[in-house]
PDB file of C-alpha atoms in Angstrom:
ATOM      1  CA  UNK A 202       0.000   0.000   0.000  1.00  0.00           C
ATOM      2  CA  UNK A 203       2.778   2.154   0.319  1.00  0.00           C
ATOM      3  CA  UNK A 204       1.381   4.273   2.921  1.00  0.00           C
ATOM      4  CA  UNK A 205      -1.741   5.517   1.077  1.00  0.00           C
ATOM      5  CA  UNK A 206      -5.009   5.407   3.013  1.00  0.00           C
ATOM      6  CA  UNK A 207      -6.856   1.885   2.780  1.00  0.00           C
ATOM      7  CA  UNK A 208     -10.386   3.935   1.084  1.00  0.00           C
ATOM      8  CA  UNK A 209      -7.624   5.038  -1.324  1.00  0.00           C
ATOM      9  CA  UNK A 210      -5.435   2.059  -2.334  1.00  0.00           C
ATOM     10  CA  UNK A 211      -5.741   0.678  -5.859  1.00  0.00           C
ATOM     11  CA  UNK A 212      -6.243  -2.757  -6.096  1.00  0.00           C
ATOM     12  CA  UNK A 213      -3.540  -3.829  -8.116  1.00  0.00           C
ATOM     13  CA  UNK A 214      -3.586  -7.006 -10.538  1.00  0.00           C
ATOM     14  CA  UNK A 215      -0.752  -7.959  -8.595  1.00  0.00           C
ATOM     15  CA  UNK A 216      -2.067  -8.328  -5.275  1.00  0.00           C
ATOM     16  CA  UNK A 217      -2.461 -11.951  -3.678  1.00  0.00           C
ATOM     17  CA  UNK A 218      -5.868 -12.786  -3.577  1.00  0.00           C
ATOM     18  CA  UNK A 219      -6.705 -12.095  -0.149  1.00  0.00           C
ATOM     19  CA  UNK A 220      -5.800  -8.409  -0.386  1.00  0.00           C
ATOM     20  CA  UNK A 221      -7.807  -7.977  -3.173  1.00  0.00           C
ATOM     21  CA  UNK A 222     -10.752  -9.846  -1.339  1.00  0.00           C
ATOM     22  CA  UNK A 223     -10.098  -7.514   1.694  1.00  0.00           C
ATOM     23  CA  UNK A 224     -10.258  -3.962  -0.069  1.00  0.00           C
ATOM     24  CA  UNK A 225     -13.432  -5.051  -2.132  1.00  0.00           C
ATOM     25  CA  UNK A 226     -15.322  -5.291   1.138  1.00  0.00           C
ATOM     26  CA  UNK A 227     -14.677  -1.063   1.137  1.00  0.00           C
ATOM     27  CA  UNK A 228     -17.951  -0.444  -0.741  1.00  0.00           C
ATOM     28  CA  UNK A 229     -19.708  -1.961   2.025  1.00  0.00           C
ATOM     29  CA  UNK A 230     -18.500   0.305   4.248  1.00  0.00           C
ATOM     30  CA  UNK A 231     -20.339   2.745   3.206  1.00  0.00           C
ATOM     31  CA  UNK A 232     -23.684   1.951   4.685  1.00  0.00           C
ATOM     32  CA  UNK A 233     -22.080   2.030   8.041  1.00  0.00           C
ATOM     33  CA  UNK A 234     -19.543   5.239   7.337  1.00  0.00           C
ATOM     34  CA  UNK A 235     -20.192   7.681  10.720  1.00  0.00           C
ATOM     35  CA  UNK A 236     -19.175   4.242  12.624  1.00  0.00           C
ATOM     36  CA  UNK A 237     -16.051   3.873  10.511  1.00  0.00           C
ATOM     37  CA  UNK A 238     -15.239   7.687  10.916  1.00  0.00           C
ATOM     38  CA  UNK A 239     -15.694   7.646  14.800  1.00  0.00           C
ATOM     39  CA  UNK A 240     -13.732   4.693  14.998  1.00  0.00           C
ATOM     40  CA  UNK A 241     -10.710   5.603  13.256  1.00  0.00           C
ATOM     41  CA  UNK A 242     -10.635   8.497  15.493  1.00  0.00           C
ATOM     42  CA  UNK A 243     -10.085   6.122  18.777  1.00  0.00           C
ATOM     43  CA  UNK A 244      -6.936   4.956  19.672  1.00  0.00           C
ATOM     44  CA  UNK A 245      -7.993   1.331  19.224  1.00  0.00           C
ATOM     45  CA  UNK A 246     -10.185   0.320  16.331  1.00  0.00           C
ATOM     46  CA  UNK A 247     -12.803  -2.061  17.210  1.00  0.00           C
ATOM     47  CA  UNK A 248     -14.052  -4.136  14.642  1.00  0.00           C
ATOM     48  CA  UNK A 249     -16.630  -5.675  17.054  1.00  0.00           C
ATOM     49  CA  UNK A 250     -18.322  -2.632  17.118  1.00  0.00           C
ATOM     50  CA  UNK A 251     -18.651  -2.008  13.099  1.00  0.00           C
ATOM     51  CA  UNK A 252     -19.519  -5.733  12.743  1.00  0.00           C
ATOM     52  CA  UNK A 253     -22.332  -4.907  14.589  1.00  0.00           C
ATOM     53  CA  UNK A 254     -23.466  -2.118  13.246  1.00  0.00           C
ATOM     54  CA  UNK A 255     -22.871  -3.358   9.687  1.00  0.00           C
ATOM     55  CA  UNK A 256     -25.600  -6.503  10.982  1.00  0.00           C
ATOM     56  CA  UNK A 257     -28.905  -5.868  10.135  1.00  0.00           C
ATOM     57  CA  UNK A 258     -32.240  -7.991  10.232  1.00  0.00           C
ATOM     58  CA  UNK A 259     -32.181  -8.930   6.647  1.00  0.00           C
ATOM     59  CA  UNK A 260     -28.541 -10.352   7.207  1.00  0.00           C
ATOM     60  CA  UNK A 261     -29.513 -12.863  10.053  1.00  0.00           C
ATOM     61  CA  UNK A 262     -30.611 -15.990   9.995  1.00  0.00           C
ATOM     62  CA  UNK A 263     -33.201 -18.134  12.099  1.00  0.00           C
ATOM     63  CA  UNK A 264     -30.510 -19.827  13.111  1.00  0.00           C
ATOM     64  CA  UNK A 265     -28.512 -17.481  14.872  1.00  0.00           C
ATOM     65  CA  UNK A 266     -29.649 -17.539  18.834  1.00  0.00           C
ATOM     66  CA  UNK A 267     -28.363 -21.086  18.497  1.00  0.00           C
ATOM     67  CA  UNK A 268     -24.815 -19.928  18.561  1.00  0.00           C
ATOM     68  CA  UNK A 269     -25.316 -17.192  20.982  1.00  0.00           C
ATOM     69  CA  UNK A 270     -23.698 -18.585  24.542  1.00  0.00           C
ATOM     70  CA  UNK A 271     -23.383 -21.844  23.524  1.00  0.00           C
ATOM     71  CA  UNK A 272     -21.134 -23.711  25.824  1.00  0.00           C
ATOM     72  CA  UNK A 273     -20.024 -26.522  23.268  1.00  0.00           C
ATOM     73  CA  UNK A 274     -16.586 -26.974  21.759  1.00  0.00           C
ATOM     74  CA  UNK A 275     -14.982 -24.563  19.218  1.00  0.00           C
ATOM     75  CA  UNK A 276     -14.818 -27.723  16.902  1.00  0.00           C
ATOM     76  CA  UNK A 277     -18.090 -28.574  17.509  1.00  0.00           C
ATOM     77  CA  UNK A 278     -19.656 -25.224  16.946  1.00  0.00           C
ATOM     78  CA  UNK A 279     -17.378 -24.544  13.610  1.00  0.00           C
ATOM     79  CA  UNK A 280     -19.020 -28.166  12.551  1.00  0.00           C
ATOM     80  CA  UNK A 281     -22.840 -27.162  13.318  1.00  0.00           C
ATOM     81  CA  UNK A 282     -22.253 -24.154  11.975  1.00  0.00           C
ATOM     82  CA  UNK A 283     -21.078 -25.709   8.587  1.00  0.00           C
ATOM     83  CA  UNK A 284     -24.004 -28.300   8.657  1.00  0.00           C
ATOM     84  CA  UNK A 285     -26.241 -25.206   9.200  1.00  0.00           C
ATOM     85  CA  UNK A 286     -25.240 -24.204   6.047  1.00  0.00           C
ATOM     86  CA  UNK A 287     -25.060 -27.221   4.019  1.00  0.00           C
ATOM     87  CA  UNK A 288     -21.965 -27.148   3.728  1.00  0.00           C
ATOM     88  CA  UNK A 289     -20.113 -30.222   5.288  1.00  0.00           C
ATOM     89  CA  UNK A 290     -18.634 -32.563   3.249  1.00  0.00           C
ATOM     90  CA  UNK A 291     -21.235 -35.583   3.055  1.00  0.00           C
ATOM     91  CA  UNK A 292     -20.752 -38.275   0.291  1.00  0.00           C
ATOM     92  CA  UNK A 293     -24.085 -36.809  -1.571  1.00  0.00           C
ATOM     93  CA  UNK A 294     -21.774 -33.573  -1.665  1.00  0.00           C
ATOM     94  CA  UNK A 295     -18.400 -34.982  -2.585  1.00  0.00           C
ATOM     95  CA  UNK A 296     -19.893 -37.000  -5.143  1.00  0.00           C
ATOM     96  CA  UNK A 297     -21.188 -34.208  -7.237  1.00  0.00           C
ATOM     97  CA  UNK A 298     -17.897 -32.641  -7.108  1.00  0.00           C
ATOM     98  CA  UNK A 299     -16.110 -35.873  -8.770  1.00  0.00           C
ATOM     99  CA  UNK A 300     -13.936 -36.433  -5.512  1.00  0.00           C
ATOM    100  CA  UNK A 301     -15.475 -40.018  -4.817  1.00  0.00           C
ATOM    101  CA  UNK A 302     -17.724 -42.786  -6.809  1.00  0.00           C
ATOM    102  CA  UNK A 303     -19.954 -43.974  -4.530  1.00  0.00           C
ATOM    103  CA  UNK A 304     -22.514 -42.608  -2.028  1.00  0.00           C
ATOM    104  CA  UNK A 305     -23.895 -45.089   0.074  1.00  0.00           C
ATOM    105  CA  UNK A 306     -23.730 -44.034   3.865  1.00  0.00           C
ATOM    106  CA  UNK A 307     -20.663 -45.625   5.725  1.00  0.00           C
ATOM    107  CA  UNK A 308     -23.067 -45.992   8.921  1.00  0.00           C
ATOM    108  CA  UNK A 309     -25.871 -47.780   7.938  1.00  0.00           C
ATOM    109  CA  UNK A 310     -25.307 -48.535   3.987  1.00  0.00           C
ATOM    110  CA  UNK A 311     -29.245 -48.525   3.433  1.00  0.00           C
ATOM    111  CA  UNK A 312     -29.167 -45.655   1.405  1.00  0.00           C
ATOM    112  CA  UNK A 313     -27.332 -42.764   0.017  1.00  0.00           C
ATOM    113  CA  UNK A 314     -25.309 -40.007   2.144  1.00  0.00           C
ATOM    114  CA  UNK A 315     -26.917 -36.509   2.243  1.00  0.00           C
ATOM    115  CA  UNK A 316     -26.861 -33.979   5.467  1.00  0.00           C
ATOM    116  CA  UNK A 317     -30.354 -34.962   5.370  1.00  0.00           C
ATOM    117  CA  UNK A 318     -30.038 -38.677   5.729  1.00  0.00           C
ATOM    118  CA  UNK A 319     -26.580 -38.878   8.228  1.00  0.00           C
ATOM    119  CA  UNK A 320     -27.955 -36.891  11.116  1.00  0.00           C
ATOM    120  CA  UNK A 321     -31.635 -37.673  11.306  1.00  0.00           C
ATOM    121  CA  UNK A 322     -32.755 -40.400   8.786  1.00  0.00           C
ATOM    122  CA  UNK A 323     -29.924 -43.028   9.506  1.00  0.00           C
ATOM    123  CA  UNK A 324     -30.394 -45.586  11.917  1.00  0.00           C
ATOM    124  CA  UNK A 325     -27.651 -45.586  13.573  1.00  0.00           C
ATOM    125  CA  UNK A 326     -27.660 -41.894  14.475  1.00  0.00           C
ATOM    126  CA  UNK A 327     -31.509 -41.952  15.429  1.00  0.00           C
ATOM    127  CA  UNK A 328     -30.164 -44.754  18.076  1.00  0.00           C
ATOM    128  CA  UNK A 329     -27.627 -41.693  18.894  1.00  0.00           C
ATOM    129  CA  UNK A 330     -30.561 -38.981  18.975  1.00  0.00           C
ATOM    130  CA  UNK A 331     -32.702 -41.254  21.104  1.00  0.00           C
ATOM    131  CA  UNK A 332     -29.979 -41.754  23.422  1.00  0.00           C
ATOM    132  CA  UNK A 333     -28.702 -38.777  23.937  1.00  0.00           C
ATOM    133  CA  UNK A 334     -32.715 -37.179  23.938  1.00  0.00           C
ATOM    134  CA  UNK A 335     -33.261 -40.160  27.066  1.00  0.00           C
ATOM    135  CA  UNK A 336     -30.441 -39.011  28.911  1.00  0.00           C
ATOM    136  CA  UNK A 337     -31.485 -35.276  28.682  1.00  0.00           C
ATOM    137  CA  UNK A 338     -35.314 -36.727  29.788  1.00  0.00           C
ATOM    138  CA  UNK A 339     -36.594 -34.880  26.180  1.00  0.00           C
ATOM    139  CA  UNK A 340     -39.586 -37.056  24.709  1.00  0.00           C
ATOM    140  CA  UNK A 341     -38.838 -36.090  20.925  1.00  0.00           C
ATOM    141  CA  UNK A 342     -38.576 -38.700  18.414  1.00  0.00           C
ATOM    142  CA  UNK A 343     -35.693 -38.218  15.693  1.00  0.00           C
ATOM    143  CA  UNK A 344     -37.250 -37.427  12.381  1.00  0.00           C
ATOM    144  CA  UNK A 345     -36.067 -35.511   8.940  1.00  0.00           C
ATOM    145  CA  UNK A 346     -33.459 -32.554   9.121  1.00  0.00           C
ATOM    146  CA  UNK A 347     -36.082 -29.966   8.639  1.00  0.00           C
ATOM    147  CA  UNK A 348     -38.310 -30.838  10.985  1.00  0.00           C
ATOM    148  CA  UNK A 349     -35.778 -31.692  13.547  1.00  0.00           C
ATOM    149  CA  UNK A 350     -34.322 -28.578  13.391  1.00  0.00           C
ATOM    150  CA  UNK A 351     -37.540 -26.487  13.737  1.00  0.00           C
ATOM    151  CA  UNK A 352     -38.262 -27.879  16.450  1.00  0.00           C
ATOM    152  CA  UNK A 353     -34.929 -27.381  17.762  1.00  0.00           C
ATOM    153  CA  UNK A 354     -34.811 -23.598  16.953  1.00  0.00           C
ATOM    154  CA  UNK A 355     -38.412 -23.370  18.601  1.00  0.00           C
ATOM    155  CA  UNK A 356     -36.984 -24.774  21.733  1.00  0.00           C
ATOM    156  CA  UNK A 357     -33.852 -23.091  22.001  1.00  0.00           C
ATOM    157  CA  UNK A 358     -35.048 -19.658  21.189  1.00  0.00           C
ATOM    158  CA  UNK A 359     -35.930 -19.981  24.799  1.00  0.00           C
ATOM    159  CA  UNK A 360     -34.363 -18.306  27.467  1.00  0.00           C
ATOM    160  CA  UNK A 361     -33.492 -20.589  30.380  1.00  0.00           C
ATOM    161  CA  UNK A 362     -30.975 -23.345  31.159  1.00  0.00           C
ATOM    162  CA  UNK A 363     -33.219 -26.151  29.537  1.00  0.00           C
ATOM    163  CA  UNK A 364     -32.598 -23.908  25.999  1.00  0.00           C
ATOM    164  CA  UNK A 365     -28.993 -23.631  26.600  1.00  0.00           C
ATOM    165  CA  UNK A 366     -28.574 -27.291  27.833  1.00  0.00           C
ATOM    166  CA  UNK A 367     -30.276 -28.564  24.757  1.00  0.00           C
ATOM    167  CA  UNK A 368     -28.295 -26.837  22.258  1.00  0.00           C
ATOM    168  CA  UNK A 369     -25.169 -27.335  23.886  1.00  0.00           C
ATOM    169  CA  UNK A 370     -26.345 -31.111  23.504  1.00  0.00           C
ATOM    170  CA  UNK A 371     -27.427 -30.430  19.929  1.00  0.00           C
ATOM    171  CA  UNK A 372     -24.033 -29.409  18.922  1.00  0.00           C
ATOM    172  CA  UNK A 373     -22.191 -31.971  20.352  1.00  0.00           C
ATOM    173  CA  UNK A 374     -24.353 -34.506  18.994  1.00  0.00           C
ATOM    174  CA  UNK A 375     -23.636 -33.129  15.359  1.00  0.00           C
ATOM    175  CA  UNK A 376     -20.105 -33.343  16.155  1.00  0.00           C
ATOM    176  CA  UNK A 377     -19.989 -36.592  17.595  1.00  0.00           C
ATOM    177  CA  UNK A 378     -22.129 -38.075  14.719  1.00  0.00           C
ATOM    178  CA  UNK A 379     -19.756 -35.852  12.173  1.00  0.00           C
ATOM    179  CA  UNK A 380     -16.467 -37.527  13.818  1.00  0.00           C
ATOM    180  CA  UNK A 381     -17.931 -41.202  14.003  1.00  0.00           C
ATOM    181  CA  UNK A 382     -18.705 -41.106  10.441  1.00  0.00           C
ATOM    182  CA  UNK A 383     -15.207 -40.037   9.621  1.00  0.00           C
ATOM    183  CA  UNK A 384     -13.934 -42.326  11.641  1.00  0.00           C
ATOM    184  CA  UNK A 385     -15.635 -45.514   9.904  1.00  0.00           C
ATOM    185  CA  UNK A 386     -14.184 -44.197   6.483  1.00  0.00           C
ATOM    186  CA  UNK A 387     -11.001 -43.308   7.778  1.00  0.00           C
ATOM    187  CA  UNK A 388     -10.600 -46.153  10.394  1.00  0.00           C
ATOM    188  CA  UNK A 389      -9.004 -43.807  12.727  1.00  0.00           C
ATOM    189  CA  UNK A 390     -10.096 -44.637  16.093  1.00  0.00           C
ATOM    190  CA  UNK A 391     -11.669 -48.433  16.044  1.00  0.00           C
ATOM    191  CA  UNK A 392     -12.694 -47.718  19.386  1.00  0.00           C
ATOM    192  CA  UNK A 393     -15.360 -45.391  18.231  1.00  0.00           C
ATOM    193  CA  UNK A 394     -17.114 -47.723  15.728  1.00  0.00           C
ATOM    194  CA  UNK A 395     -20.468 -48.605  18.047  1.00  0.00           C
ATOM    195  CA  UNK A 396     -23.083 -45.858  17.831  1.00  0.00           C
ATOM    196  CA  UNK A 397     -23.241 -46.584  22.440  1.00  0.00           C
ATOM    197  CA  UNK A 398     -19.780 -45.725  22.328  1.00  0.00           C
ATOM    198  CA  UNK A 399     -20.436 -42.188  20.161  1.00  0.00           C
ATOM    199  CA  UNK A 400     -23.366 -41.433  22.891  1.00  0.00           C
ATOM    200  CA  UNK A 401     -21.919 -41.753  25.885  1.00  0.00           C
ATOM    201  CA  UNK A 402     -18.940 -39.842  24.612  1.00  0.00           C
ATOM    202  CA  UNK A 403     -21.097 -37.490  23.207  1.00  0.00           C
ATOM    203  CA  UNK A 404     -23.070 -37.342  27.018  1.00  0.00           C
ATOM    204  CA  UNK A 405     -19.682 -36.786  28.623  1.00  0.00           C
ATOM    205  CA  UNK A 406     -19.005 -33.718  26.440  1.00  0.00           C
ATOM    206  CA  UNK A 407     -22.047 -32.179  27.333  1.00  0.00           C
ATOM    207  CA  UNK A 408     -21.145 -32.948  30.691  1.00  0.00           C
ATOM    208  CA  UNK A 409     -18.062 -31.403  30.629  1.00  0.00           C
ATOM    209  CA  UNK A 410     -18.507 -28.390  29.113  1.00  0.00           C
ATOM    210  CA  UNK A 411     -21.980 -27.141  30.786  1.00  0.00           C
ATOM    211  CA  UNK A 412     -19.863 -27.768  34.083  1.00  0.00           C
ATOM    212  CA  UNK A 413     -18.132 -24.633  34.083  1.00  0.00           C
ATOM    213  CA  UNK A 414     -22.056 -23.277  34.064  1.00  0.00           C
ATOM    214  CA  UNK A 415     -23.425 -22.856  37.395  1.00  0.00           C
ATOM    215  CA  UNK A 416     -26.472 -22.420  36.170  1.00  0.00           C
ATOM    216  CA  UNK A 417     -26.190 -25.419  34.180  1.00  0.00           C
ATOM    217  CA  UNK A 418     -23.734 -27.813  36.578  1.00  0.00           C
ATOM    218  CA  UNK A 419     -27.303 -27.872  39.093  1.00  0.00           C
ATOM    219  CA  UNK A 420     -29.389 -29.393  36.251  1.00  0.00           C
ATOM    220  CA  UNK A 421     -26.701 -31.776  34.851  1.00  0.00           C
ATOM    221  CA  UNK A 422     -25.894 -33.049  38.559  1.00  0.00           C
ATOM    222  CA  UNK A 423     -29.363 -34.090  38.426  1.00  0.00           C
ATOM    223  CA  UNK A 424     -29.289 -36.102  35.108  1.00  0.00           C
ATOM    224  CA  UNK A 425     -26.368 -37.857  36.405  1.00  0.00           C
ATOM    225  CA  UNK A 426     -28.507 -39.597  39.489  1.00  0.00           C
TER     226      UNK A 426
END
């Protein structure tokens, strides 16, 4: 840049591709300009601030509360938050890309391997769900992604500790599901190939991270017993 000012830089043919990706975002900027201005007048720019005031309600999702103080692991978030979007890797996926030939689902091998099918439709991970749903005392039977999950968002758009409980189990259980999956293709752990095994680590996680909750270690002390 050369020490010209970052509204003013030219983006150069020659730039690697994340600098030019970077100063394209400038037009957006504009919408949210007197926040831009009054922060680079502070001694310490804080892009939290302009995130949020670059958000509006046409940007969100329905999704979003579901992320909000959840307690679950970085991984497992990152994962939800990619299945959220349709955007994980499954075979159905892969397949249209040309990266593999078949599609059948390495858990149960009934059908073929969509988002759709490996987290709700499968039988293996309903026995997962239904575990995991048991343990939590939650009388919900597993059924397709779409209906799952609006139910799920109904629930958690709750305030309370049974909302942030439940999708603290929710993303675990993606996660868990996610890494046993891998783990039959990939043969990477043959400890982990029995769907009881996946739930009660899954059940452990849970435990484990709404622990450092006080609101939440009460309520989990009590699903222990």
């Amino acid at each position: 840049m050369k020490g010209s000012a970052v509204m003013d830089t030219v983006i150069k043919s020659s730039a690697s591709w994340i600098m030019k990706a970077k100063l394209q975002q400038r037009d957006s900027i504009v919408s949210g300009k007197q926040v831009w201005d009054k922060l680079l007048c502070c001694t310490r720019f804080n892009s939290n601030q302009f995130y949020n005031a670059m958000i509006d309600d046409g940007s969100r999702v329905a999704w979003q509360h579901l992320f909000v103080n959840n307690r679950a692991r970085p991984r497992a978030i990152h994962t939800t938050w990619l299945a959220c979007h349709g955007k994980l890797g499954t075979k159905d996926r892969l397949y249209r890309f040309g990266m593999i030939h078949e599609q059948r689902c390495s858990l149960c091998d009934d059908t073929n391997e969509s988002l759709e099918h490996l987290f709700f439709a499968c039988s293996v991970t309903k026995s997962i769900w239904s575990y995991v749903l048991q343990w939590l005392a939650i009388q919900h039977e597993p059924k397709a992604w779409s209906i799952d999950f609006a139910w799920l968002l109904e629930k958690t758009a709750k305030k309370g500790w049974r909302a942030n409980l439940l999708k603290l189990a929710f993303t675990e259980t993606i996660y868990g599901i996610w890494r046993f999956q891998n783990d039959m293709i990939f043969g990477a752990n043959t400890q982990r190939y029995k769907s009881i095994d996946t739930s009660k680590d899954i059940i452990d996680n849970i435990m484990y991270r709404g622990w450092a909750s006080k609101k939440l270690r009460e309520h989990i002390t009590s699903l222990m017993i």
